[in-house]
Coordinates of C-alpha atoms in Angstrom, one line a residue:
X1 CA 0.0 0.0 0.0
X2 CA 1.4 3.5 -0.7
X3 CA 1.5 5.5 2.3
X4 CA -0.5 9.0 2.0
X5 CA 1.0 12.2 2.4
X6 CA -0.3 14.4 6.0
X7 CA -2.5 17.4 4.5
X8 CA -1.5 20.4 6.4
X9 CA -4.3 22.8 7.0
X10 CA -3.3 26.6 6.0
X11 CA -5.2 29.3 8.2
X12 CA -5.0 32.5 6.1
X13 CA -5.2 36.0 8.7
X14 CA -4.6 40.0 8.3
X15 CA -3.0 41.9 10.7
X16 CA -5.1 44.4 12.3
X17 CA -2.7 47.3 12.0
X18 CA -1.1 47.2 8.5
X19 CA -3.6 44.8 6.5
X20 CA -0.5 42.6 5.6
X21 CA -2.4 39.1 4.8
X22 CA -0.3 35.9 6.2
X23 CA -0.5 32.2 6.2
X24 CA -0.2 30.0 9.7
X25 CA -0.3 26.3 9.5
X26 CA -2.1 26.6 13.6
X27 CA -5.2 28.0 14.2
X28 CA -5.6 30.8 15.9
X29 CA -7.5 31.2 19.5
X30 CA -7.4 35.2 19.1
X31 CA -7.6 35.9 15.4
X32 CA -8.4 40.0 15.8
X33 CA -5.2 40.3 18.2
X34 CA -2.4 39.1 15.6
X35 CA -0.3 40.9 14.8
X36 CA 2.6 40.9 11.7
X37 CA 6.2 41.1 12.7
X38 CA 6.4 44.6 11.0
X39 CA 3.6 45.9 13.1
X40 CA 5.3 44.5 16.1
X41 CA 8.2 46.8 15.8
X42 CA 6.4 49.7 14.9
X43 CA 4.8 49.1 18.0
X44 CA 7.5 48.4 20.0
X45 CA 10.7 50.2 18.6
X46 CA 12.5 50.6 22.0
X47 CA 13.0 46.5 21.7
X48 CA 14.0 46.9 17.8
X49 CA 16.9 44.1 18.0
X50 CA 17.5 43.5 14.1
X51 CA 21.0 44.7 12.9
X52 CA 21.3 48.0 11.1
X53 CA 21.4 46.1 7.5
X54 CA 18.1 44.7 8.0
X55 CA 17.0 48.0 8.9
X56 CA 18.4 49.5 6.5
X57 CA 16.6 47.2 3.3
X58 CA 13.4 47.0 5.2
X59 CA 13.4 51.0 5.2
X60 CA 13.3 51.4 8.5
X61 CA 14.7 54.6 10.3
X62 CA 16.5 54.1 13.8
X63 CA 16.0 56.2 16.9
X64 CA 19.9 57.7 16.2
X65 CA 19.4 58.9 12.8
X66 CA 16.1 61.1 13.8

């Protein structure tokens, strides 16, 4: 007998704050609180931890350059 591949089931959500659409393979308890990473660090800048290079091609200003 061949031996079936596991469907995974996709879950498709927006982000409340920038509209971004993404794809989770969980479903969510709390589907109007998610939030994208993007919106995360807008949110939260003080705890921006990505290295200037990624800020830099995402577009994103820092703190010291304001």
């Amino acid at each position: 007998m061949a031996k079936r591949k596991k469907e995974k089931k996709i879950y498709k959500y927006e982000c409340s704050l920038t509209g971004e659409t993404y794809k989770l393979t969980q479903k969510a308890e709390n589907p109007d609180e998610l939030l994208s990473v993007s919106a995360w660090y807008e949110m939260n800048s003080d705890k921006d931890d990505r290295p200037e290079d990624i800020k830099k091609r995402l577009g994103v200003e820092s703190e010291e350059n304001n």
